[in-house]
């Protein structure tokens, strides 16, 4: 069924189709529609679940952990400050290997407070042991929610997932979304049977134990192994989703790479703008510039990255976050993956669109011009550049 | 002079032109507090309507220094301010105020509030209660009254709206054995200002629960804000009292109510209760809850 809905609604509808048993959620812009819709689904009897109106995001994630460890399928949504407040519990959810799913309306962090699109919130949680998916549009937001449950709950993975969609640009924008049938989703994602131990008096287990240096590293290593395993699981689930629902997903989505000397890398909603900009450049000026959209950031898709960029002369990482005192976080990760390759491309980095500043065709033109100049010079003068910054306001 | 009564300052410290909705109860309450506190005041505020409507860069509505850190932190940040002034030898003569919405006080900031009170910090806390998370678009809070429809306690086939009554924040706070706890509404400005003055004269933590109707969230015409503040008191929905210390036997009821208005008079003006206005059983239940509370407090 086609519905014209906002991105938040897409995550809520996607989550509802997965029949969660428990939904603890707390309001925060731009994700508030998720708790609102979930409580409405429950109030109207459309969803048979317990909705918990928690008093903070710390409690939202803690309640997800409690529900999950009791054998319930559970999910929530948040953003920005709310995700930051959950930080402690994100490690614990992953450490206990609980397949919780969470939608994030990607938003900037305080101070100063700002509610608009920015990837800093999820980027800052890269090390917590959660799988990370980034949507480009509302359809992807819905599809990735459904797939996230399947991937997270797989016995080989058992790690939580977050699905990011850009604040307002997606969360509040209406788009046509193909909503799968409940019956098909039920087949794709059967009723929850936990693949992990649960709290059950007839079979007592201890979760969240006190672990000394003798064992701690193995717990962490096991998560890393599960992250590695999840690479294949993601491919399998993407493949099955395509067979069932007809929509194709890839960890890295290539665009016009065949002859590309310069390859841009983007995440989220700006990828569409980038494609339009590149199409123009190619048509008008014959520029051979391609694009890779990152859909999966955790586990980091390094094999695919190296394969897709093997003929590139320059890779330009364009991102909506900043690891202050370093440069773009995604740039740092991407650059690190080439470090032992003798014939690596030049790698440049552009910081764009923080706090919801529009990222326009003009910005992409400027970025490509800078990249071309670096390529012509054969060296990168300034590794990380901020695009469209008002120097005179400083 | 201000419309609301006497001012100790010539200049308004809460500037006009802020972005509050017409009829915003919070804005009026803040203005009354600042008129009483005067310019030697530092304020810590929470994320919420108050912060959004007063701090939109590059403007500010504040003529006294304020800091906004996060949603759950106004009591915690105010603790730091109080201690820093002490450490720097500047504590004398400065009011340290902490402001929070009901969400920032009853729910997410409750831990920080409890800590600040228990440590005995010299912070005057003011909670502006509009009975929901308004800034994010009317979600229920532990301050939301029984029966109110909000976007996370929607009325529906299986729901009458909010299913729990308001958390008794004043009683919980007073149990921390703090020197002064009080309630107020903007319909009784003299009472409100007298209480603010009293709080400011006390050494140590104080708490004031201020009832601040919200036309947008409660769905009523904005000119009814003061009337609803008054009727909340006259029906017994919101009681005016003050208490020194933790012993409720010493409570002072500021507004005795020999002839209370029926609660439906108050409810029927508000869209958030529309779905129960024909539901006699629920209306009676609400009336009974109010009756019981009034009896307990001896109003
Ligand atoms: C940690 C965190 N969670 C959620 C939010 C989103 N948020 C901002 S203001 C607000 C509601 C404020 O409600 P209240 O304290 O009652 O103040 P009001 O706006 O009603 O005056 C919420 C949920 C946030 N800023 N930070
Ligand atoms: Mg409120």
XYZ file of C-alpha atoms and ligand atoms in Angstrom:
720
model
C 0.000 0.000 0.000
C 1.298 3.467 -0.873
C 1.093 6.077 1.861
C 2.233 9.689 1.740
C 3.923 10.041 5.103
C 6.663 11.789 7.041
C 9.923 10.005 7.794
C 9.017 9.680 11.470
C 5.756 8.066 10.503
C 7.696 5.704 8.247
C 9.821 4.560 11.194
C 6.720 4.188 13.379
C 4.812 2.234 10.727
C 7.900 0.116 10.060
C 8.273 -0.603 13.770
C 4.575 -1.409 14.144
C 4.748 -3.922 11.303
C 7.467 -5.702 13.303
C 5.032 -6.218 16.201
C 7.172 -5.042 19.100
C 5.921 -6.186 22.513
C 7.242 -3.228 24.489
C 7.874 0.359 23.360
C 9.388 2.743 25.910
C 9.828 6.167 24.350
C 10.345 9.803 25.252
C 9.565 12.918 23.217
C 12.334 14.878 21.530
C 12.397 16.958 18.378
C 12.584 15.771 15.596
C 11.611 12.199 16.608
C 8.529 12.915 18.740
C 6.059 11.620 16.202
C 7.390 8.116 16.898
C 6.236 7.950 20.559
C 3.069 9.811 19.613
C 2.156 7.353 16.883
C 3.150 4.279 18.864
C 0.980 5.373 21.805
C -1.858 6.060 19.387
C -1.503 2.619 17.763
C -1.742 1.078 21.237
C -4.623 3.345 22.341
C -6.581 2.440 19.212
C -5.879 -1.260 19.579
C -3.921 -1.372 16.303
C -0.804 -2.595 18.059
C -0.863 -5.109 20.867
C 2.058 -3.812 22.911
C 2.928 -2.108 26.161
C 3.816 1.539 25.551
C 5.840 2.964 28.457
C 5.704 6.732 28.885
C 9.139 6.941 30.485
C 10.503 10.021 32.258
C 13.789 10.293 30.338
C 15.762 8.724 27.505
C 18.076 7.107 30.005
C 15.024 5.279 31.272
C 13.748 4.646 27.747
C 16.904 2.692 26.899
C 17.065 1.077 30.346
C 13.464 -0.098 29.945
C 14.299 -1.436 26.469
C 17.101 -3.409 28.099
C 14.757 -4.718 30.808
C 12.140 -5.688 28.233
C 14.632 -7.292 25.878
C 16.315 -9.308 28.596
C 12.849 -10.579 29.567
C 12.318 -11.869 26.044
C 10.279 -9.072 24.457
C 10.852 -7.494 21.063
C 11.412 -3.840 21.815
C 12.222 -0.593 20.061
C 12.322 3.136 20.634
C 13.279 6.390 18.926
C 15.213 9.468 19.934
C 17.674 12.102 18.702
C 20.470 14.404 19.704
C 20.403 15.195 23.440
C 18.214 12.174 24.051
C 20.694 9.845 22.374
C 23.524 11.482 24.285
C 21.658 10.897 27.544
C 21.318 7.221 26.584
C 25.054 6.898 25.971
C 25.754 4.828 29.083
C 22.907 2.434 28.329
C 23.898 2.003 24.663
C 27.085 0.232 25.712
C 25.092 -1.940 28.097
C 22.486 -2.904 25.484
C 25.257 -3.988 23.121
C 27.335 -5.586 25.877
C 24.366 -7.751 26.884
C 23.885 -8.625 23.215
C 20.276 -7.434 23.079
C 18.659 -6.915 19.646
C 16.997 -3.577 20.382
C 16.106 -1.348 17.416
C 16.032 2.428 17.556
C 15.156 5.159 15.049
C 17.155 8.377 15.270
C 16.129 11.701 13.777
C 19.700 12.847 13.163
C 20.094 16.247 14.835
C 22.820 18.572 16.094
C 24.013 18.676 19.702
C 24.029 21.521 22.253
C 25.442 24.032 23.055
C 24.109 26.129 21.421
C 20.914 24.144 21.146
C 19.791 23.386 17.612
C 17.127 20.970 16.397
C 18.123 20.602 12.745
C 19.829 18.012 10.569
C 23.319 16.928 11.567
C 24.933 13.501 12.031
C 26.845 14.361 15.198
C 24.451 12.458 17.473
C 24.856 9.003 15.946
C 28.455 9.605 14.875
C 29.284 10.184 18.532
C 27.876 6.719 19.353
C 29.936 4.772 16.820
C 31.919 2.984 19.511
C 28.979 1.657 21.524
C 28.542 -1.658 19.691
C 25.371 -0.728 17.817
C 24.921 -1.383 14.117
C 24.331 1.890 12.296
C 22.179 2.430 9.218
C 21.541 5.769 7.502
C 18.452 6.405 5.356
C 18.351 8.676 2.323
C 14.573 8.946 2.153
C 11.390 7.869 3.921
C 11.120 4.572 2.070
C 14.575 3.618 3.279
C 13.644 4.711 6.796
C 10.774 2.239 6.857
C 12.605 -0.591 5.113
C 15.715 -0.248 7.274
C 13.628 -0.446 10.464
C 12.193 -3.786 9.371
C 15.541 -5.132 8.220
C 17.241 -3.904 11.392
C 15.101 -6.224 13.520
C 15.986 -9.206 11.330
C 19.682 -8.411 11.341
C 19.888 -7.614 15.049
C 17.937 -10.702 16.100
C 20.039 -13.065 13.980
C 21.881 -15.549 16.218
C 25.173 -14.631 14.562
C 24.715 -10.969 15.418
C 22.637 -10.282 18.564
C 23.552 -6.636 18.624
C 21.274 -3.596 18.686
C 20.712 -1.396 15.633
C 20.051 2.271 15.072
C 18.500 3.688 11.911
C 19.291 7.332 11.250
C 17.173 9.703 9.187
C 17.946 13.391 8.835
C 16.056 15.838 11.029
C 13.200 17.622 9.232
C 14.585 16.947 5.740
C 13.268 13.411 6.265
C 11.568 13.235 9.662
C 9.050 15.958 8.807
C 8.847 15.746 5.032
C 6.010 13.919 3.315
C 6.989 11.368 0.691
C 5.230 8.482 -0.960
C 6.213 5.287 0.818
C 5.349 1.755 -0.161
C 4.174 0.106 3.063
C 4.524 -3.689 3.008
C 1.639 -5.984 3.926
C 1.551 -7.188 7.504
C 1.380 -10.794 6.298
C 4.581 -10.423 4.263
C 6.386 -8.767 7.162
C 5.197 -11.532 9.496
C 6.800 -14.052 7.159
C 9.987 -12.022 6.838
C 10.154 -11.413 10.581
C 8.258 -14.090 12.517
C 6.914 -13.444 16.042
C 9.759 -12.896 18.454
C 11.611 -15.944 19.716
C 14.688 -14.679 21.516
C 17.990 -16.136 20.398
C 19.502 -15.096 23.706
C 19.082 -16.002 27.358
C 16.158 -14.347 29.140
C 15.166 -13.776 32.746
C 13.101 -16.817 33.604
C 12.728 -18.271 37.103
C 12.683 -21.798 35.671
C 16.111 -21.276 34.142
C 17.988 -18.647 36.129
C 20.777 -16.709 34.405
C 22.858 -13.712 35.505
C 23.073 -10.780 33.110
C 25.493 -7.885 33.394
C 27.970 -9.735 35.564
C 31.088 -8.314 37.231
C 33.985 -9.356 35.030
C 37.664 -9.126 35.927
C 40.577 -8.584 33.543
C 40.752 -12.352 33.179
C 37.587 -12.418 31.045
C 36.617 -8.865 30.084
C 38.562 -8.730 26.851
C 36.834 -11.834 25.505
C 33.430 -10.231 26.051
C 34.570 -7.275 23.988
C 36.235 -9.472 21.382
C 33.012 -11.479 21.034
C 31.174 -8.277 20.124
C 33.798 -7.456 17.529
C 33.436 -10.965 16.071
C 29.655 -10.495 15.964
C 30.163 -7.181 14.173
C 32.310 -9.013 11.641
C 29.692 -11.761 11.259
C 26.984 -9.166 10.789
C 28.537 -8.134 7.457
C 27.330 -11.315 5.784
C 24.050 -11.281 7.687
C 23.341 -7.777 6.396
C 23.989 -8.894 2.815
C 21.722 -11.915 3.257
C 18.908 -9.881 4.794
C 19.205 -7.165 2.125
C 18.999 -9.896 -0.514
C 15.961 -11.526 1.060
C 14.267 -8.172 1.461
C 14.767 -7.526 -2.231
C 13.249 -10.888 -3.089
C 10.274 -10.347 -0.786
C 9.573 -6.650 -1.220
C 11.366 -5.769 -4.443
C 13.612 -3.028 -3.126
C 17.379 -3.302 -3.308
C 19.722 -2.271 -0.524
C 23.497 -2.201 -0.366
C 25.880 -1.226 2.388
C 27.521 1.157 -0.074
C 25.442 2.388 -2.958
C 27.515 3.240 -6.068
C 26.532 5.896 -8.604
C 28.354 6.519 -11.879
C 31.598 4.949 -10.688
C 32.716 3.181 -13.895
C 34.966 5.932 -15.239
C 35.087 8.146 -12.149
C 38.433 9.634 -11.196
C 36.901 11.522 -8.316
C 34.466 9.754 -6.012
C 32.380 11.620 -3.466
C 31.198 9.821 -0.351
C 28.031 10.953 1.441
C 25.529 9.732 4.031
C 21.816 10.429 4.423
C 19.589 12.876 2.596
C 22.342 14.969 0.975
C 23.127 11.968 -1.235
C 20.179 12.825 -3.472
C 21.403 16.392 -3.910
C 24.869 15.056 -4.692
C 23.500 12.813 -7.441
C 21.678 15.707 -9.084
C 24.821 17.854 -8.894
C 26.952 15.115 -10.457
C 24.477 14.454 -13.229
C 24.607 18.138 -14.189
C 28.407 18.201 -14.077
C 28.635 15.157 -16.276
C 26.059 16.417 -18.785
C 27.307 19.987 -18.996
C 31.028 19.679 -18.432
C 31.746 16.002 -18.987
C 33.160 15.671 -15.496
C 33.904 12.124 -14.450
C 32.785 12.252 -10.874
C 31.005 9.395 -9.100
C 29.321 8.947 -5.756
C 29.161 6.360 -3.013
C 26.364 6.598 -0.493
C 27.083 4.974 2.862
C 24.001 3.154 4.128
C 25.852 1.090 6.717
C 28.504 2.714 8.896
C 28.679 -0.053 11.520
C 29.928 -2.595 10.814
C 32.236 -0.507 8.629
C 31.992 -1.840 5.046
C 35.694 -1.758 4.289
C 35.836 -4.553 1.715
C 33.165 -2.873 -0.404
C 34.801 0.525 -0.002
C 38.194 -0.642 -1.233
C 36.632 -2.539 -4.116
C 34.440 0.340 -5.299
C 37.221 2.926 -5.113
C 40.044 0.845 -6.554
C 40.275 2.944 -9.718
C 39.627 6.314 -8.099
C 42.317 8.973 -8.053
C 40.663 11.017 -5.346
C 38.052 10.206 -2.716
C 36.194 13.174 -1.204
C 34.389 12.481 2.062
C 31.519 14.905 2.645
C 29.965 14.784 6.084
C 27.575 16.420 8.512
C 29.648 15.995 11.663
C 32.986 17.065 13.059
C 35.333 15.262 15.399
C 36.586 18.489 16.910
C 40.343 18.718 16.911
C 40.650 15.993 14.284
C 38.448 16.565 11.229
C 35.481 14.633 9.873
C 34.908 11.388 11.749
C 33.853 9.440 8.654
C 36.869 10.788 6.783
C 39.136 9.491 9.541
C 37.579 6.041 9.302
C 37.724 5.907 5.527
C 41.297 7.180 5.329
C 42.417 4.578 7.870
C 41.187 1.771 5.615
C 43.647 2.724 2.850
C 46.652 3.112 5.052
C 48.352 -0.147 4.068
C 47.494 0.120 0.363
C 50.486 1.243 -1.693
C 48.424 2.757 -4.553
C 45.853 4.638 -2.557
C 43.879 7.612 -3.841
C 44.176 11.116 -2.444
C 41.561 11.580 0.264
C 39.962 14.935 1.018
C 37.314 15.932 3.536
C 34.526 18.518 3.526
C 32.378 19.470 6.512
C 28.905 20.563 5.401
C 25.432 21.318 6.654
C 26.007 21.345 10.418
C 22.926 22.250 12.444
C 20.675 22.014 9.402
C 22.422 24.484 7.092
C 21.232 23.628 3.589
C 23.652 21.668 1.437
C 23.116 22.857 -2.108
C 24.174 22.062 -5.668
C 26.517 25.030 -5.394
C 28.250 23.416 -2.428
C 28.811 20.231 -4.417
C 30.189 22.232 -7.336
C 32.600 23.967 -4.996
C 33.651 20.652 -3.453
C 34.299 19.087 -6.841
C 36.317 22.122 -7.928
C 38.452 21.863 -4.820
C 38.883 18.137 -5.387
C 39.899 18.724 -9.006
C 42.457 21.299 -7.914
C 43.947 18.847 -5.421
C 44.045 16.161 -8.080
C 45.753 18.499 -10.561
C 48.305 19.509 -7.938
C 48.815 15.906 -6.924
C 48.615 16.792 -3.263
C 46.120 17.848 -0.635
C 46.901 21.161 0.946
C 44.139 21.250 3.517
C 42.822 17.878 4.597
C 39.555 19.033 6.119
C 37.706 22.047 4.759
C 34.519 23.627 6.045
C 32.113 24.481 3.241
C 29.856 27.535 3.203
C 31.171 28.986 6.455
C 30.590 32.656 7.272
C 34.133 33.700 8.157
C 33.052 37.265 8.882
C 30.696 36.105 11.661
C 33.587 34.754 13.737
C 4.353 49.436 38.739
C 3.281 46.505 36.658
C -0.187 45.358 35.793
C 0.333 42.477 38.158
C 1.118 44.629 41.170
C 4.137 46.263 42.696
C 7.529 45.950 41.194
C 10.788 46.390 43.075
C 12.545 47.334 39.851
C 11.963 50.217 37.519
C 12.973 48.232 34.512
C 11.346 45.041 33.321
C 13.941 42.265 33.598
C 11.986 39.924 31.373
C 11.817 41.874 28.156
C 8.791 42.168 25.954
C 8.933 40.747 22.437
C 9.799 37.184 23.394
C 8.285 34.414 21.310
C 5.825 32.946 23.787
C 2.323 32.203 22.510
C -0.379 34.755 23.273
C -1.681 33.882 26.732
C 1.403 31.905 27.782
C 1.192 31.424 31.546
C 4.923 30.788 31.924
C 5.893 34.169 30.520
C 3.666 35.987 32.996
C 4.983 33.947 35.916
C 8.614 34.618 35.003
C 7.944 38.339 34.747
C 6.378 38.392 38.214
C 9.283 36.463 39.714
C 11.906 38.717 38.148
C 10.089 41.864 39.190
C 10.329 40.582 42.738
C 13.863 39.194 42.589
C 15.461 42.240 40.964
C 18.664 42.535 38.963
C 21.056 40.813 41.378
C 19.935 37.471 40.113
C 21.456 34.583 38.194
C 19.174 32.001 36.626
C 19.650 28.471 35.394
C 16.946 27.320 32.972
C 15.939 24.017 31.388
C 15.301 23.134 27.785
C 11.621 23.746 27.114
C 9.228 26.400 25.894
C 10.775 29.028 28.156
C 14.239 28.514 26.700
C 13.056 28.394 23.096
C 10.871 31.477 23.396
C 13.471 33.632 25.146
C 16.921 32.772 23.810
C 16.662 32.643 20.016
C 20.115 33.872 18.955
C 21.077 36.653 18.391
C 18.323 37.937 20.649
C 17.532 37.356 24.297
C 14.571 38.273 26.478
C 16.652 38.272 29.646
C 18.031 41.355 31.372
C 19.629 39.200 34.082
C 22.317 36.575 33.435
C 20.952 33.163 32.573
C 22.403 29.858 31.460
C 20.677 27.050 29.628
C 22.610 23.772 29.580
C 20.266 20.829 28.997
C 16.757 19.616 29.737
C 17.365 17.701 32.948
C 19.947 19.940 34.533
C 18.620 23.258 35.810
C 18.917 22.297 39.506
C 22.326 20.713 38.921
C 23.751 23.689 37.035
C 22.299 26.042 39.669
C 24.137 23.995 42.312
C 27.377 24.730 40.492
C 26.532 28.431 40.340
C 25.709 28.536 44.050
C 28.942 26.763 44.980
C 31.072 28.809 42.580
C 29.780 32.079 44.018
C 30.701 30.739 47.445
C 34.133 29.602 46.327
C 34.827 32.963 44.704
C 33.628 34.895 47.736
C 30.761 36.506 45.798
C 27.751 34.709 47.275
C 26.417 37.653 49.274
C 23.418 39.487 47.796
C 22.922 37.356 44.688
C 19.782 35.318 44.097
C 20.441 31.990 42.430
C 17.272 30.760 40.778
C 16.591 27.539 38.905
C 13.650 27.359 36.493
C 12.121 24.205 35.093
C 8.986 23.190 33.262
C 6.917 20.379 34.717
C 8.721 17.900 32.457
C 12.086 19.280 33.502
C 11.050 19.071 37.164
C 8.657 16.168 37.774
C 10.285 13.805 35.281
C 13.671 14.111 33.638
C 15.158 16.648 36.067
C 13.747 15.063 39.209
C 17.019 13.433 40.233
C 18.929 16.692 39.861
C 16.231 18.524 41.837
C 16.279 15.985 44.648
C 20.065 16.155 44.858
C 20.108 19.932 44.988
C 17.479 19.992 47.767
C 19.120 17.261 49.804
C 22.503 18.980 49.672
C 20.865 22.106 51.021
C 22.142 24.341 48.225
C 21.062 27.941 48.358
C 18.979 27.690 45.199
C 15.411 28.894 44.735
C 13.681 26.457 42.409
C 10.610 27.450 40.404
C 8.591 24.895 38.475
C 6.270 26.202 35.766
C 3.588 23.603 35.467
C 1.612 23.568 32.216
C 0.857 19.891 32.718
C 2.655 18.398 29.706
C 5.766 18.515 27.565
C 4.598 21.513 25.581
C 7.759 22.462 23.722
C 7.820 19.155 21.860
C 4.090 19.300 21.146
C 1.946 18.258 24.145
C 3.167 14.883 25.386
C 2.032 13.583 28.758
C 4.182 14.030 31.824
C 3.802 12.844 35.431
C 2.187 16.264 35.979
C -0.584 15.652 33.432
C -3.968 15.352 35.163
C -6.269 12.372 34.947
C -8.355 12.310 31.773
C -6.361 14.875 29.775
C -5.753 13.908 26.173
C -2.181 14.502 25.043
C -0.262 13.186 22.065
C 1.181 10.303 24.127
C -1.930 9.760 26.230
C -4.422 10.101 23.406
C -8.063 9.388 24.013
C -9.060 6.439 21.882
C -11.025 3.226 21.750
C -8.948 1.773 24.573
C -7.996 4.965 26.397
C -9.705 7.871 28.164
C -6.560 9.946 27.872
C -4.117 10.251 30.757
C -4.730 7.369 33.147
C -2.866 8.658 36.216
C -3.385 11.734 38.314
C -0.741 14.366 38.890
C 2.340 13.433 40.891
C 2.183 15.317 44.238
C 5.425 17.160 43.597
C 5.027 19.697 46.411
C 4.598 17.008 49.052
C 7.513 14.991 47.684
C 9.758 18.029 47.620
C 8.739 19.140 51.116
C 9.637 15.686 52.414
C 13.287 16.590 51.657
C 13.097 18.712 54.814
C 13.780 21.976 52.991
C 13.026 25.319 54.641
C 10.200 26.409 52.326
C 7.800 24.874 49.802
C 4.904 26.759 48.239
C 2.419 26.725 45.380
C 1.126 29.709 43.412
C -0.685 30.716 40.263
C -0.551 33.821 38.119
C -4.213 34.621 38.904
C -3.129 35.552 42.432
C -0.108 37.801 41.813
C 0.102 39.215 45.347
C 0.186 35.742 46.811
C 2.771 34.678 44.227
C 5.055 37.637 44.821
C 4.788 37.392 48.589
C 5.926 33.791 48.325
C 8.788 34.625 45.968
C 9.941 37.308 48.397
C 9.775 34.900 51.288
C 11.735 32.260 49.375
C 14.438 34.784 48.508
C 14.848 35.799 52.140
C 15.468 32.223 53.243
C 18.945 30.696 53.355
C 18.901 27.277 51.696
C 16.813 25.539 49.063
C 13.200 26.498 48.417
C 10.681 25.176 45.921
C 7.730 26.867 44.305
C 5.220 25.018 42.167
C 3.563 27.549 39.875
C 0.483 26.651 37.903
C 0.776 28.147 34.404
C -2.014 27.362 31.918
C -1.092 26.862 28.271
C -3.644 27.834 25.595
C -1.873 25.858 22.890
C -1.541 22.653 24.855
C -4.851 22.753 26.688
C -6.740 24.029 23.684
C -8.608 27.057 25.007
C -8.807 30.689 23.785
C -5.726 32.582 24.960
C -7.680 35.232 26.862
C -8.770 32.575 29.378
C -5.316 31.977 30.885
C -5.910 34.034 34.019
C -9.465 32.787 34.416
C -8.308 29.178 34.221
C -5.540 29.900 36.728
C -8.167 31.287 39.070
C -10.746 28.588 38.451
C -8.150 25.873 38.998
C -7.877 27.268 42.524
C -11.578 27.900 43.017
C -12.498 24.357 41.984
C -9.783 22.836 44.159
C -7.931 21.424 41.166
C -4.820 23.371 42.215
C -4.413 24.318 45.873
C -2.576 27.359 47.180
C -0.468 26.502 50.193
C 2.902 27.046 51.808
C 4.921 25.056 54.248
C 8.085 25.632 56.264
C 9.971 22.384 56.771
C 8.699 18.855 56.153
C 5.838 18.592 58.654
C 2.505 18.843 56.838
C 0.749 19.601 60.119
C 2.250 23.082 59.730
C 0.817 23.672 56.266
C -0.731 27.075 55.642
C -3.652 27.005 53.216
C -3.679 30.411 51.521
C -7.055 30.039 49.915
C -9.761 28.308 51.900
C -12.637 27.126 49.748
C -15.931 26.870 51.587
C -17.878 26.870 48.300
C -15.888 25.156 45.625
C -16.917 25.481 41.987
C -17.740 22.171 40.293
C -14.720 20.781 38.465
C -16.647 20.497 35.197
C -16.793 24.319 35.011
C -13.013 24.256 34.751
C -12.725 21.193 32.523
C -15.280 22.251 29.944
C -13.285 25.298 28.871
C -10.442 23.090 27.669
C -10.205 21.026 24.509
C -7.933 18.487 26.194
C -10.943 17.271 28.231
C -13.510 17.480 25.433
C -13.699 13.708 24.986
C -14.866 13.178 28.592
C -17.397 16.001 28.836
C -20.265 13.614 28.114
C -18.766 10.815 30.181
C -20.582 11.265 33.527
C -18.691 8.460 35.181
C -15.275 9.948 34.438
C -16.419 13.446 35.400
C -17.667 12.132 38.725
C -14.435 10.294 39.241
C -12.452 13.484 38.661
C -14.717 15.437 41.017
C -14.200 12.744 43.646
C -10.427 12.862 43.224
C -10.505 16.630 43.752
C -12.840 16.307 46.758
C -10.536 13.793 48.366
C -7.473 15.956 47.792
C -9.222 19.019 49.232
C -10.226 17.032 52.265
C -6.711 15.731 52.734
C -5.261 19.249 52.586
C -8.105 20.664 54.674
C -8.973 23.552 52.345
C 17.616 14.870 27.114
C 16.527 15.535 26.357
N 15.409 14.838 26.101
C 14.397 15.406 25.420
C 14.495 16.694 24.982
C 13.379 17.277 24.171
N 12.605 18.265 24.891
C 12.940 19.562 24.875
S 11.892 20.506 25.739
C 10.921 19.190 26.108
C 9.650 19.341 26.859
C 9.685 20.362 27.923
O 8.600 20.156 28.758
P 8.479 20.944 30.116
O 9.682 20.748 30.965
O 7.181 20.569 30.723
O 8.488 22.463 29.652
P 7.430 23.215 28.691
O 8.005 23.226 27.326
O 6.129 22.489 28.785
O 7.365 24.571 29.277
C 11.441 18.023 25.568
C 10.811 16.699 25.707
C 15.696 17.385 25.265
N 15.900 18.644 24.874
N 16.676 16.788 25.951
Mg 5.369 21.609 30.523
